[in-house]
Structures are given as structure tokens and as C-alpha cells.
CSV table of C-alpha atoms in Angstrom, one decimal:
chain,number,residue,atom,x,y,z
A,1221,UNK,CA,146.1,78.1,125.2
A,1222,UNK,CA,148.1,77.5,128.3
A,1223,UNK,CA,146.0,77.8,132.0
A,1224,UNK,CA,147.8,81.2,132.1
A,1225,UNK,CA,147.1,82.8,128.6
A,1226,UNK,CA,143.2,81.9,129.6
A,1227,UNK,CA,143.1,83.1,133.0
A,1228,UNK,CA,145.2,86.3,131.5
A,1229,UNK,CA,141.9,86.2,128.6
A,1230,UNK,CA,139.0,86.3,130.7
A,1231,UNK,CA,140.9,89.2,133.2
A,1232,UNK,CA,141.5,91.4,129.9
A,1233,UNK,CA,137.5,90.4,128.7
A,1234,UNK,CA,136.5,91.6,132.3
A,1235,UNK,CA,138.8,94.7,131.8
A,1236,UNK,CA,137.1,96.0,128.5
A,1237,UNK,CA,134.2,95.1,129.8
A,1238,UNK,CA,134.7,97.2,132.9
A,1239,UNK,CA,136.1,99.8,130.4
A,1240,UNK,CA,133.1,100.0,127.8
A,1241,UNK,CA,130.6,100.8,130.8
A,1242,UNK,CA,128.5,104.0,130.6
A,1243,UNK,CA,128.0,106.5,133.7
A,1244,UNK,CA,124.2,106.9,133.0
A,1245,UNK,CA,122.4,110.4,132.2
A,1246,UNK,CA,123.3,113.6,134.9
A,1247,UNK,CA,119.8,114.9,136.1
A,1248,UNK,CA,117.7,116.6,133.6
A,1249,UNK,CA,118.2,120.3,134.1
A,1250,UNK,CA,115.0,122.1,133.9
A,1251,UNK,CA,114.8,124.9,130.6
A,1252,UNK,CA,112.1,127.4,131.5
A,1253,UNK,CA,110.7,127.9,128.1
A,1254,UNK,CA,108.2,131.1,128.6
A,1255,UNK,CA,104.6,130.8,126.8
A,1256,UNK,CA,105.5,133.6,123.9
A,1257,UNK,CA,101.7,133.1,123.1
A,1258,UNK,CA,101.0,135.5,126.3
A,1259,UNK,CA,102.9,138.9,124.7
A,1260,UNK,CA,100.9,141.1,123.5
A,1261,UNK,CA,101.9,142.6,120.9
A,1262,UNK,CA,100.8,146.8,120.8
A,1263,UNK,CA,98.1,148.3,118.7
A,1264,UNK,CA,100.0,150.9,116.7
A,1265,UNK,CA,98.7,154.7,117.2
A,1266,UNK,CA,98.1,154.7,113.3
A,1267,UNK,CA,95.3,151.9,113.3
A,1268,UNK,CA,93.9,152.6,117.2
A,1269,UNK,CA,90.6,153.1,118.0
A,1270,UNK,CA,90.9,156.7,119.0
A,1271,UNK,CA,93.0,157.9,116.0
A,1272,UNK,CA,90.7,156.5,113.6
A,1273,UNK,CA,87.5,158.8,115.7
A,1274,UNK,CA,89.8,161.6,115.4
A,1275,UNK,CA,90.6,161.0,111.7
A,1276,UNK,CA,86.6,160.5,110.9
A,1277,UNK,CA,85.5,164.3,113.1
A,1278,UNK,CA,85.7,167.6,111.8
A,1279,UNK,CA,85.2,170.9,113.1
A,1280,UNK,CA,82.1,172.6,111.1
A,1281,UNK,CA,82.1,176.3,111.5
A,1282,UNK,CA,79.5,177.7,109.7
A,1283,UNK,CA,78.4,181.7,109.1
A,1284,UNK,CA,74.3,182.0,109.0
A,1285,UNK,CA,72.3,185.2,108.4
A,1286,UNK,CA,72.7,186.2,111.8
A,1287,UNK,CA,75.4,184.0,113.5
A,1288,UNK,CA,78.2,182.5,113.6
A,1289,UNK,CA,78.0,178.7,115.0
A,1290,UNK,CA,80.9,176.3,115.9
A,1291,UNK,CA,80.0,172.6,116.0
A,1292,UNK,CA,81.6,168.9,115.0
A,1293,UNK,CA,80.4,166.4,112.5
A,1294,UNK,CA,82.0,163.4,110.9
A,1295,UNK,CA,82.8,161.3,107.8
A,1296,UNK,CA,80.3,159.1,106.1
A,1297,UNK,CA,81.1,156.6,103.5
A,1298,UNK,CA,80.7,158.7,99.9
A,1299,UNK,CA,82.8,161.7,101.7
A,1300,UNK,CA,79.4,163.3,102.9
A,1301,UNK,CA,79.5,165.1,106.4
A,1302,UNK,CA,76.9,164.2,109.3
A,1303,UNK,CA,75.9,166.8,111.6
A,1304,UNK,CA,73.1,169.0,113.3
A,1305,UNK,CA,70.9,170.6,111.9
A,1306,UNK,CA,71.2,173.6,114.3
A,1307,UNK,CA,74.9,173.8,113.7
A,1308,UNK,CA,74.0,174.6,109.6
A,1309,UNK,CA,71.3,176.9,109.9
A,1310,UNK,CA,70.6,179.5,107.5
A,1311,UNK,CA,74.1,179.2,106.4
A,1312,UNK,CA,76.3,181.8,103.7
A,1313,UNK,CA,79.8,180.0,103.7
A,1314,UNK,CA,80.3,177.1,105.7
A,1315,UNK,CA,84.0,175.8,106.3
A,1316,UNK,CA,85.3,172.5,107.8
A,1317,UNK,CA,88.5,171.6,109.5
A,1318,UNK,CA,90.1,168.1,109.8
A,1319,UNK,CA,91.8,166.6,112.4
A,1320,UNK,CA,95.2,167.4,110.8
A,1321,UNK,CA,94.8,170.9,110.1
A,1322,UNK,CA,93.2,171.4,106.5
A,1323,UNK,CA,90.4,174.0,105.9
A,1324,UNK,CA,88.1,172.8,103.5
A,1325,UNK,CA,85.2,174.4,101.8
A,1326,UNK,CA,81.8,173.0,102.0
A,1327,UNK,CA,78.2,173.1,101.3
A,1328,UNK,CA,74.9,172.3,102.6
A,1329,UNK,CA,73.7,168.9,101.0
A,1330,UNK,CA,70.2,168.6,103.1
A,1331,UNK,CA,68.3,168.6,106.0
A,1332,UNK,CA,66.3,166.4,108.2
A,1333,UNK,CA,62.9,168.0,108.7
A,1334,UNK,CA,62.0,165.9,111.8
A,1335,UNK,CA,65.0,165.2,113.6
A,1336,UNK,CA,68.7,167.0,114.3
A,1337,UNK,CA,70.8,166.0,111.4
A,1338,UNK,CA,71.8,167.6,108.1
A,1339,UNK,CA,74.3,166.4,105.6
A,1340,UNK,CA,77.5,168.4,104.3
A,1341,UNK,CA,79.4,168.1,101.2
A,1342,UNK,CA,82.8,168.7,100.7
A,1343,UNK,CA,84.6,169.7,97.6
A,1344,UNK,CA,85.0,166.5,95.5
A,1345,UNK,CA,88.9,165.7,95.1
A,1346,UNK,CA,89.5,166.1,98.5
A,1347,UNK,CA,90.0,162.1,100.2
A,1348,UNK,CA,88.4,162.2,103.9
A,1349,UNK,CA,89.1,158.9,106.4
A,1350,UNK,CA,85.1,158.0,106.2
A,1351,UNK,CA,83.4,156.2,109.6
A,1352,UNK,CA,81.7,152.7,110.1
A,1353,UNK,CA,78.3,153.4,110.8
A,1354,UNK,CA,77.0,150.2,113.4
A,1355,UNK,CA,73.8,149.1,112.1
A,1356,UNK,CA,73.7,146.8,115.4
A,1357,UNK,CA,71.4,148.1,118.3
A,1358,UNK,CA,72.9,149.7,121.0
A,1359,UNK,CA,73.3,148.3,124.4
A,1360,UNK,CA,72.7,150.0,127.8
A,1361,UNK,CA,75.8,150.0,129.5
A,1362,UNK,CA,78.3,149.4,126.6
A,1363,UNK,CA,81.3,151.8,126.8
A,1364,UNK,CA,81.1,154.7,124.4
A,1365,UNK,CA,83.4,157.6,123.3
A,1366,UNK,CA,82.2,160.9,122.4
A,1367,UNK,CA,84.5,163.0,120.1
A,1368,UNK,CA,84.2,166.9,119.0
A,1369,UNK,CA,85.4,170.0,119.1
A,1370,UNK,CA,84.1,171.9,122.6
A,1371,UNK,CA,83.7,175.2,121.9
A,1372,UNK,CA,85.7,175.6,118.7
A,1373,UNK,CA,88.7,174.2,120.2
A,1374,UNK,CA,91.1,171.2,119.5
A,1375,UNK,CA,89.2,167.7,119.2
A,1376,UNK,CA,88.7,165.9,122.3
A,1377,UNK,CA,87.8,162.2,123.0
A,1378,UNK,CA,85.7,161.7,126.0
A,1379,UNK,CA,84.7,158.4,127.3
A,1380,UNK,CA,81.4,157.0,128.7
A,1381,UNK,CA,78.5,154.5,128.5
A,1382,UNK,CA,75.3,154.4,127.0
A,1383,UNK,CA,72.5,155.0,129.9
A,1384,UNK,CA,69.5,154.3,128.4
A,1385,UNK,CA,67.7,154.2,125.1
A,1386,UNK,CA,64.8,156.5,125.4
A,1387,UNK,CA,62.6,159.5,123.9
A,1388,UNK,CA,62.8,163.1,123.9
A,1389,UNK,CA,62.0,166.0,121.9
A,1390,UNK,CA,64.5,167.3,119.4
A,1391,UNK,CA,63.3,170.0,117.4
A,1392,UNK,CA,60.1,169.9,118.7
A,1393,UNK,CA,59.1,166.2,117.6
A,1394,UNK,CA,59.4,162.9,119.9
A,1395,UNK,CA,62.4,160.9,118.9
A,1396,UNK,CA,64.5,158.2,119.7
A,1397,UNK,CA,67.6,159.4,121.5
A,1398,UNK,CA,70.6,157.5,122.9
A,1399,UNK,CA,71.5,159.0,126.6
A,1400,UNK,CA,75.2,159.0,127.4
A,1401,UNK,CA,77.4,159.7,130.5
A,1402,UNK,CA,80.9,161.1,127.9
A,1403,UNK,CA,81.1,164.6,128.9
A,1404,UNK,CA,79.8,166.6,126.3
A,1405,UNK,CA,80.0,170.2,126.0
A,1406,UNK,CA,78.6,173.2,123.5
A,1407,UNK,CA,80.9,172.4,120.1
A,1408,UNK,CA,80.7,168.6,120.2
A,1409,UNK,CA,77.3,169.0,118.7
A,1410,UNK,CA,77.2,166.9,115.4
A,1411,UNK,CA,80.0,164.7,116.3
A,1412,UNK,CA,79.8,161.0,116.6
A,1413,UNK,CA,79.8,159.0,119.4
A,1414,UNK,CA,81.9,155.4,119.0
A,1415,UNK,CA,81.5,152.0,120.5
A,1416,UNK,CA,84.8,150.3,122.0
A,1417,UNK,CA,85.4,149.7,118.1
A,1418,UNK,CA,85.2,152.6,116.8
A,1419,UNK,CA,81.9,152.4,114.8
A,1420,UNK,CA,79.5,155.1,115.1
A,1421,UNK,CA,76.1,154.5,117.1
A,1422,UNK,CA,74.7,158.2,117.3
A,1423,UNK,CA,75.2,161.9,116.9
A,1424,UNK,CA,75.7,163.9,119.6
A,1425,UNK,CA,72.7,166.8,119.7
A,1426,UNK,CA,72.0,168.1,122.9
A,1427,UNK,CA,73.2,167.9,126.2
A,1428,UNK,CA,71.0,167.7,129.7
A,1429,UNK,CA,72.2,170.3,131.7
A,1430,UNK,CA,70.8,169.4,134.8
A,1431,UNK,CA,72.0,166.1,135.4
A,1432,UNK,CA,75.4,166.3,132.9
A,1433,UNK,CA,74.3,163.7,130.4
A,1434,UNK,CA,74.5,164.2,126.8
A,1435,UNK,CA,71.7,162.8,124.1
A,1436,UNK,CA,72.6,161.6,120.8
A,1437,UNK,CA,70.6,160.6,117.6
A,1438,UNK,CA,70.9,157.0,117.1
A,1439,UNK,CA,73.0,156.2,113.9
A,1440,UNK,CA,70.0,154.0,112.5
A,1441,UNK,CA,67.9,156.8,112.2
A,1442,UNK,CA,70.2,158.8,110.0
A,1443,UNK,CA,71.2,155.8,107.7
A,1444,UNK,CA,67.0,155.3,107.3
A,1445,UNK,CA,66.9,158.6,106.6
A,1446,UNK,CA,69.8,158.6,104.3
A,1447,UNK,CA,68.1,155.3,102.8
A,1448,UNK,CA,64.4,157.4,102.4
A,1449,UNK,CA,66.4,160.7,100.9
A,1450,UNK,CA,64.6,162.4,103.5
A,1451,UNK,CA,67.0,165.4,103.7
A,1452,UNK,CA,65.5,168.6,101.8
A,1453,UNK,CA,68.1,170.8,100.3
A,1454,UNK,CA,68.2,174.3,102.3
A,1455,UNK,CA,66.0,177.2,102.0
A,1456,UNK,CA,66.9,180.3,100.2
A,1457,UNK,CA,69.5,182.9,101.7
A,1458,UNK,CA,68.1,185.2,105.0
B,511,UNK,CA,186.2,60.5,102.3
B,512,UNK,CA,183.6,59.7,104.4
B,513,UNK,CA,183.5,59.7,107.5
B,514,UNK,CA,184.1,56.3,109.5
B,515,UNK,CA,180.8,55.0,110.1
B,516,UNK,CA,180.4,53.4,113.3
B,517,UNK,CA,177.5,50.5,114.3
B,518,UNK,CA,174.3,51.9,115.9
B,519,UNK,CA,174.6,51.0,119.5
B,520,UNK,CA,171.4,49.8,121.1
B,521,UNK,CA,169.3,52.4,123.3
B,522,UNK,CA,168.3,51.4,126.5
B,523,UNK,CA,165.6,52.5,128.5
B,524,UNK,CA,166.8,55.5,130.8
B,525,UNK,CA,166.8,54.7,134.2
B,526,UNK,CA,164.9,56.5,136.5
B,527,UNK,CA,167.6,59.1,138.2
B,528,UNK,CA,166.0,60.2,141.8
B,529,UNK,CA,166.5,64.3,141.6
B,530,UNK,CA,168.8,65.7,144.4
B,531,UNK,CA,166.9,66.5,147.6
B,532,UNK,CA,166.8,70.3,147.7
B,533,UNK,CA,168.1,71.4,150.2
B,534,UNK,CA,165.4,73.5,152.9
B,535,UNK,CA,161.7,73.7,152.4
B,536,UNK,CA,159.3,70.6,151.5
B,537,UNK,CA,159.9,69.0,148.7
B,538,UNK,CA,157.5,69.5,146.1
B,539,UNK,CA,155.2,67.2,144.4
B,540,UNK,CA,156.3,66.2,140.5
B,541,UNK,CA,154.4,67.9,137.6
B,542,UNK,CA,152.1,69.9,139.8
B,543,UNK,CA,149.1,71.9,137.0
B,544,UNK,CA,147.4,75.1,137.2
B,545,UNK,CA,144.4,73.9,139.3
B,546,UNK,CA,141.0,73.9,137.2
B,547,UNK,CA,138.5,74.8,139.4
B,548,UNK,CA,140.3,78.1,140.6
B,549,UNK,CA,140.1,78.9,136.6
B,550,UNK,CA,136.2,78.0,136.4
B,551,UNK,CA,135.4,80.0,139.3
B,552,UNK,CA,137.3,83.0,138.0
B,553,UNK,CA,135.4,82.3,134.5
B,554,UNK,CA,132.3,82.3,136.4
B,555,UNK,CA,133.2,85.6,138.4
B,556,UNK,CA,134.1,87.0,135.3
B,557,UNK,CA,130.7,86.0,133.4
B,558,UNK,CA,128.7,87.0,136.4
B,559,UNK,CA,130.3,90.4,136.7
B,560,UNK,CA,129.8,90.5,132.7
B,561,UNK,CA,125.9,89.6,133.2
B,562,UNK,CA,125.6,92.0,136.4
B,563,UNK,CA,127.4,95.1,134.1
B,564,UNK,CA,125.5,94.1,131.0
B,565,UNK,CA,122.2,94.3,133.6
B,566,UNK,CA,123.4,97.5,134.6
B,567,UNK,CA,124.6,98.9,131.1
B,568,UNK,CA,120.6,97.7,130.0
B,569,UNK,CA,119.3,100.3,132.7
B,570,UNK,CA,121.4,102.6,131.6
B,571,UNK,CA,120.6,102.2,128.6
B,572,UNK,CA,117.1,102.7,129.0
B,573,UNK,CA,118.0,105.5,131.1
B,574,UNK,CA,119.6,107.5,128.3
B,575,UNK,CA,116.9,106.5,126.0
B,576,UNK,CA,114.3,107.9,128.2
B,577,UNK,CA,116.5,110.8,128.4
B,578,UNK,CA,116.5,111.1,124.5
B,579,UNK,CA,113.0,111.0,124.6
B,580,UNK,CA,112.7,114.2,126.9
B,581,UNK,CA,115.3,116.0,124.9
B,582,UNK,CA,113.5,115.7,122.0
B,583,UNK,CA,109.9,117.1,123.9
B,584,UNK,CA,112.0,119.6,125.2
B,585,UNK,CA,113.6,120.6,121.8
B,586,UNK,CA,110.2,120.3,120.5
B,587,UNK,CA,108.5,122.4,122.6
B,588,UNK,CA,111.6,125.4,122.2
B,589,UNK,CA,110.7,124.8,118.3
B,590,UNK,CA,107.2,125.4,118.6
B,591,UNK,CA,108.2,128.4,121.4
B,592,UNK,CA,110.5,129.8,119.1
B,593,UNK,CA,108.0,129.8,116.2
B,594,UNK,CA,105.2,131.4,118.6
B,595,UNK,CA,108.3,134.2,119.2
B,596,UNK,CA,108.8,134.9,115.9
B,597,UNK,CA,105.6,135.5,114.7
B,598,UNK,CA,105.3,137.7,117.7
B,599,UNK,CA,108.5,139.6,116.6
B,600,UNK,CA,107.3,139.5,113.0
B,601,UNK,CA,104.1,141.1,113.5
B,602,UNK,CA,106.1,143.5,116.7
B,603,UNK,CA,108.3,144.6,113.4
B,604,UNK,CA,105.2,145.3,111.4
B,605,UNK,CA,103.6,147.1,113.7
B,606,UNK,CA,106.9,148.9,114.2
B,607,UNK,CA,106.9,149.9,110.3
B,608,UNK,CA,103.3,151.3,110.7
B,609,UNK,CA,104.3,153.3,113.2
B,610,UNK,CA,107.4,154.9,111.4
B,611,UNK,CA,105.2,155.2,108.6
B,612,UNK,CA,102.6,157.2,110.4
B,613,UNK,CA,105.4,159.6,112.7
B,614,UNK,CA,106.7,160.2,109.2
B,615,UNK,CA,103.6,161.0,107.4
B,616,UNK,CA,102.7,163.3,111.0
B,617,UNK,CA,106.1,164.7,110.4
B,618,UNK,CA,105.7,165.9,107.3
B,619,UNK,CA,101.7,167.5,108.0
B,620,UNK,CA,103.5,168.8,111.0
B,621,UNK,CA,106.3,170.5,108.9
B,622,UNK,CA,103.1,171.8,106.6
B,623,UNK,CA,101.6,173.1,109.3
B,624,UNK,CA,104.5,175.1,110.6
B,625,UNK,CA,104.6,177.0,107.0
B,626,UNK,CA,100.9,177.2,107.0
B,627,UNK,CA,100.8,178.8,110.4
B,628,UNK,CA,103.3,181.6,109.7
B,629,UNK,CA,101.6,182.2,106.5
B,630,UNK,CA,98.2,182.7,108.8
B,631,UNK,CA,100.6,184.7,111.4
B,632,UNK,CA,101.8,187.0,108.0
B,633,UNK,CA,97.9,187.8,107.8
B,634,UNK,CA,97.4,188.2,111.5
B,635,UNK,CA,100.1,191.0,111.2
B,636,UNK,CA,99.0,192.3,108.2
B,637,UNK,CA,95.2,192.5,109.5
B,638,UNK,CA,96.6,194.1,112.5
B,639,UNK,CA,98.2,196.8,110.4
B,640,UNK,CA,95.1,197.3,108.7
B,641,UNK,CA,93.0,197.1,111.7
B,642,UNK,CA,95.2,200.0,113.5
B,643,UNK,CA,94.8,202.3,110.2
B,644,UNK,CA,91.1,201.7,110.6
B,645,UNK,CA,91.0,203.1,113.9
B,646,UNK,CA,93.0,205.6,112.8
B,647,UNK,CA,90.8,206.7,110.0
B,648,UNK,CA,87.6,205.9,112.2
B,649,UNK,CA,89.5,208.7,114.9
B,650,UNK,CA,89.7,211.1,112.0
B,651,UNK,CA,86.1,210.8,110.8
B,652,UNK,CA,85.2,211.0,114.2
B,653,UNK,CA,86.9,214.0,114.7
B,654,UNK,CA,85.2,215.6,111.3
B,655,UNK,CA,81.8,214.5,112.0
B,656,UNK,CA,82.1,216.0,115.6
B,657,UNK,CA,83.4,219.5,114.1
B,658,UNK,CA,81.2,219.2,111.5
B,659,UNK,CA,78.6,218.8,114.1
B,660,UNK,CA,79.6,221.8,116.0
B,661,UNK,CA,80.0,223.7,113.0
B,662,UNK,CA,76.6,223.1,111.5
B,663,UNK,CA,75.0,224.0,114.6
B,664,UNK,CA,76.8,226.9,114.8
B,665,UNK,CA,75.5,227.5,111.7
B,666,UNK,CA,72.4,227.4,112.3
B,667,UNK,CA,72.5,229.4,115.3
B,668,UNK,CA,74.2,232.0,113.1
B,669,UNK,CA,71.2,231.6,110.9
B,670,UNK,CA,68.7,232.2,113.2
B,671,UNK,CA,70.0,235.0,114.4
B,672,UNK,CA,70.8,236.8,110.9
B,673,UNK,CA,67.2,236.1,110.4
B,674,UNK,CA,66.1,237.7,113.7
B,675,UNK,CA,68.4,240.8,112.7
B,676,UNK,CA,67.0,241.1,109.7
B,677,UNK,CA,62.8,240.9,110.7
B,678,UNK,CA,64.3,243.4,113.7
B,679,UNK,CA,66.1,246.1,110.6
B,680,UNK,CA,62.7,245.5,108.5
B,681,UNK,CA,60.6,246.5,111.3
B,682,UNK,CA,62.3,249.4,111.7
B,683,UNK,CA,64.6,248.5,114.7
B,684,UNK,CA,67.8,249.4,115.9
B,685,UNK,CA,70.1,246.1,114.8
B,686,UNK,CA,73.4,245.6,116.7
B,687,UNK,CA,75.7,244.0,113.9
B,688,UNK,CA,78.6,243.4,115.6
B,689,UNK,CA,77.9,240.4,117.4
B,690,UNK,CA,76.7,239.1,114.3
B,691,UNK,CA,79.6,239.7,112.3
B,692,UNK,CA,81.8,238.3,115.4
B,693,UNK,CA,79.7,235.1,115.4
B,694,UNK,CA,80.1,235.1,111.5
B,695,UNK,CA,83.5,235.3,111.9
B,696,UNK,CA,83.7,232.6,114.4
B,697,UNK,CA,81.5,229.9,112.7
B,698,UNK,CA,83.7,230.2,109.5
B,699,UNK,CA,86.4,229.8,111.7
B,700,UNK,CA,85.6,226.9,113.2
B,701,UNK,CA,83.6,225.5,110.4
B,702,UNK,CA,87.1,225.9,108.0
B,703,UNK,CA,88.9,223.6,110.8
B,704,UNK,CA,85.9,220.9,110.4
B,705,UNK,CA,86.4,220.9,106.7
B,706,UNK,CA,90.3,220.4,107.3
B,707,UNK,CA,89.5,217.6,109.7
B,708,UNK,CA,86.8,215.8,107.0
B,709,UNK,CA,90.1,216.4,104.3
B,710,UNK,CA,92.6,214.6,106.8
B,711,UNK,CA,89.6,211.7,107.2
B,712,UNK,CA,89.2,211.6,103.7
B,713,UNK,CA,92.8,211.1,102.3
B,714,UNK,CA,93.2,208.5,105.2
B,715,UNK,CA,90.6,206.6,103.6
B,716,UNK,CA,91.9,206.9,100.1
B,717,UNK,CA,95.1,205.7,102.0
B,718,UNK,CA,93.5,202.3,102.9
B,719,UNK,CA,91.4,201.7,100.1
B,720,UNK,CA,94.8,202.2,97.8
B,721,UNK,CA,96.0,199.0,99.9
């Protein structure tokens, strides 16, 4: 190879390699990429806490010998109803009304003799949503709802916290009561009231007047009771 | 016929003929070569600027590795991201089902209830009906029993004072009948109109009991 054709060589070898260079990389550009761990996701109405207390309450209305009483109960597992004892008194026809509307027949299964529940049964082919009783102890200061139906009316869902756990006297006899600060009025006697999950910790039975707060039987006391069979069937008519 | 062949005649060296002089400008040097060194040093330039973009091309090279490398974390992070969002929009959809399943199951109580409340409005009005015969039949027994009443105690008066008449004619008295006949007259009077009341009472009772 002449001087030429060499010198001619190593400018075309510079050339390409000139040529075959790479620009490096353009700045990374930042892609935001949002933590999709942090939606939430909404509780549908069907499985919330509050439809499920209305599904489990009913409206009891229930004609005695000499009165006519309005009060609330709610579903326990087997399709019996849990409720007062004063709201079933003495009763000739009792009748109980779900949360969607339906009037169903029922009759008195027992009675507590010393304390303020009584048990209801329903016809048996008719399904009821039933409620999870908390075997748990209740705290002081937990949240709470309270659901019935004040005065006869449509359910309501009040909310609250437990007080204190204390003793009082329900139907004459010193018992273990659960004081709440839900708003409670004549009516919601017999219904439950819920912890923040929905599982029922007592029976509403009464209701301080003078300071607003309402008392409720502790739920363990009615599934001991349940457990003893210590509800006696109900006396003869008036 | 060949061509005549004639003897070889003896080469001689060439003599050296000196070139013309050109004419302007120096004269240049015989068999003048392309100088060496000025091709090393350009095949040294030429390697160094080689090594020098070869050093470079090795950063870059690095550089676009590195930049592979972050591409890849990022892609891997939009996977996992991406993932995370569709289990979200999975379980959003679910939810989403419930809640058409429930709005249609409310839908359909709710069209229940609508018959069921005009079938208790139907009673309402037929209870109403009933109610406002009651009060109407109640009126008209009211009115019967109050002329009734009245009548009876007429009656009675009319009674006492036959009875007075007659001790006063059996002891021998002057007895004054015409009041007694008036009043007679009177209390059948009035006590016909009660019966006719206690009739109207009656076949409005028949009325609702036929109901």
C-alpha cells in the first residue's frame, strides 16, 4: 500500500470510528408511580356494619290483657327473638316487623324470672338475618350503637360509648347492667346494642331519665341464661 | 518468408541526460517520498483519538448500562404498582356487583312494598267506610235509646198517675180524665216515634252485619 492509500486508511478508520460513537443516555425523567396500596376501597351498603344492625332488629308489637306495648328485639342464631320482658307481658297476639317491611306472627318462647329479657319465636319457614352475640367483655369507653324502633316508628341507629359497667335494679333484683351514652328512647326497649363490629354486647332495658343515659343487659347474661334454660314459658291468659 | 533478421546490436549503458532546468521556481530535489514521520504522527493521532473515544464510548457505555438498570426498577416497580391497582379494581368491581345485587334485591322488596301498601290503603278505606256506618248506626241507637228513654218515663209518669186516678174514683172522688187521656195520647205518640227510631237502628245494624 502506497504512503497515500495508508494515510487515506487510518483517516477512513478515524472516520467510522468518529461515526460509530454513542451520545450517552438524556436525563432520566422522573415517572411518579402513586402507592395504589393507599386506595381504599368502600365497604358496600349490603355488608356494612349498620345494615347488618338493621337487618338483625325487629319491631315487636305485642297486645297484652290490658295494653298494647311497642318495643324492639333482635335476631339470635336458631331464628329466636331477644327482648324485654316488659315489652311481652301478658301477651294475646304478638306480631313482629322486619327491617324490610314483613309482618310476621310470633309467640312467646320464655321468660327470664330475674332479669329483663324474654325470648320470641317466629313461625318456622320464615329465614331472619340472625346477630353475633360478643362473648368478649365489654370495655368502658368503646363506641357503641344502639338500634330500635322509638316509639313504634321506623328503626333508628344511634351511636354512643359504653360509660360504665355497673349494677342496678331491673325488675326488682340487682343486676349487671351496661350504661351507655346512644340516645335511647321509649320503643328501643329490647333492641340490641353493637360494638364498632356489629356484634351485640347488651339489650337495651331502661333508660335514666335524669341524666339521658340508657342501661342495657349485658349479652353474657342472656347467652348464660340461654345456656341454663332459664326462661319459663308464659303464664296463662289474663 | 521471413522477415530479414538483422544482428543484435550491443546495448550500452544509457548515459545520464541532465533534465532541462525548469524554467521559474527552485528546482526540486530528484525522487522526493511521502515523509514517514508525518504518517506515524498521524497514526498516532489517529490511535490516540481511537483510545480517547473508546475511553469515552466505555463511560458511556456504563452510562447506558446504569440506565438499563434503572429502567428495569422502574418497570419493576409500575409492575408491582400495576398489580397492587388491579387487585384494588378487582375487589372495587366486586364490591360494585354487591352493591347492584343488593339495589336490586331493595328494588324488588321496594316494588313489594308499593303493592303491599295499597292493599293496606284498600283496608284503610274500607275500615273507614265501615267505621262511618258505625257512627251512623251508633247515632241511630243513640237516638232510640234517648226516645225510648223519654218514652218510658213518660210511661211511667202516665202510670202513676192512672193509678192515682184510679185510688181517687175508688174513694169515691171526683176524677178529671181528660188530662189523662191527653197524656195517654201523648206518650203513645211519642213512644210510637221511639219504636220507629229503634226500627231505623235496627235495620242499620242488620245493614253492617250483612257486610
Amino acid at each position: 500500500m502506497t504512503a497515500v492509500g495508508r494515510t487515506v486508511a487510518s483517516l477512513a478508520a478515524g472516520a467510522i470510528l468518529v461515526a460509530g460513537c454513542v451520545e450517552p443516555p438524556p436525563p432520566l425523567s422522573e415517572v411518579p408511580i402513586e402507592d395504589a396500596a393507599d386506595i381504599e376501597v368502600p365497604t358496600p351498603a349490603a355488608e356494612s356494619v349498620r345494615r347488618q344492625a338493621q337487618e338483625i332488629t325487629v319491631r315487636i308489637r305485642a297486645l297484652g290483657c290490658e295494653r298494647f306495648s311497642i318495643g324492639s328485639g333482635f335476631v339470635l342464631p336458631g331464628g329466636v327473638i331477644a327482648t324485654n320482658r316488659h315489652v311481652i307481658e301478658q301477651p294475646r297476639e304478638i306480631t313482629v316487623n322486619t327491617w324490610d317491611g314483613r309482618t310476621i306472627s310470633a309467640t312467646v318462647s320464655g321468660m327470664a324470672m330475674d332479669t329483663d329479657l324474654a325470648l320470641v319465636e317466629v313461625a318456622t319457614d320464615v329465614t331472619l338475618p340472625a346477630a353475633d352475640v360478643r362473648t368478649a367483655p365489654v370495655e368502658v369507653g368503646e363506641p357503641v350503637l344502639a338500634v330500635g324502633y322509638p316509639g313504634g316508628g321506623p328503626a333508628t341507629i344511634t351511636t354512643g360509648r359504653v360509660l360504665g359497667l355497673g349494677r342496678a335494679t331491673v325488675l326488682g333484683e340487682s343486676s349487671e347492667v351496661i350504661r351507655i351514652d346512644a340516645p335511647i328512647e321509649p320503643g328501643n326497649s329490647g333492641g340490641p346494642v353493637l360494638d364498632a363490629q356489629g356484634r351485640v354486647i347488651g339489650v337495651v332495658f331502661a333508660l335514666e331519665t335524669d341524666r339521658g343515659w340508657g342501661l342495657a343487659v349485658p349479652a353474657q347474661a342472656l347467652l348464660e341464661r340461654i345456656e341454663e334454660a332459664a326462661f319459663a314459658p308464659p303464664t296463662g291468659d289474663c | 518468408m521471413d522477415a530479414p533478421h538483422r544482428p543484435e546490436q550491443p546495448t550500452t549503458a544509457p548515459t545520464n541526460t541532465p533534465w532541462p532546468p525548469p524554467t521559474g521556481g527552485p528546482t526540486p530535489r530528484p525522487g522526493r517520498r511521502w515523509p514517514w514521520g508525518v504518517l506515524v504522527l498521524l497514526l498516532a493521532a489517529v490511535a490516540v483519538g481511537a483510545a480517547l473515544v473508546a475511553l469515552n464510548q466505555r463511560g458511556v457505555a456504563a452510562e447506558w448500562r446504569e440506565r438499563a438498570l434503572a429502567l428495569e426498577e422502574q418497570r419493576d416497580e409500575a409492575t408491582a404498582a400495576n398489580e397492587v391497582l388491579r387487585e384494588r379494581f378487582d375487589e372495587a368491581l366486586a364490591v360494585l356487583e354487591l352493591s347492584e345485587q343488593d339495589v336490586a334485591a331493595l328494588e324488588e322488596r321496594l316494588r313489594q312494598l308499593g303493592g303491599e301498601i295499597a292493599q293496606v290503603q284498600d283496608e284503610a278505606t274500607t275500615i273507614r267506610v265501615e267505621r262511618d256506618v258505625l257512627v251512623d248506626v251508633a247515632s241511630e241507637v243513640r237516638r232510640a235509646v234517648d226516645a225510648l228513654d223519654v218514652c218510658i218515663t213518660q210511661l211511667f209518669d202516665l202510670l202513676g198517675d192512672s193509678v192515682a186516678a184510679y185510688n181517687a174514683a175508688a174513694a169515691g172522688e171526683f176524677v178529671d180524665v181528660d188530662p189523662l187521656n191527653a197524656a195517654a195520647r201523648s206518650t203513645t205518640a211519642f213512644c210510637n216515634e221511639a219504636r220507629s227510631a229503634a226500627a231505623r237502628a235496627a235495620t242499620a245494624a242488620d245493614q253492617l252485619l250483612r257486610r
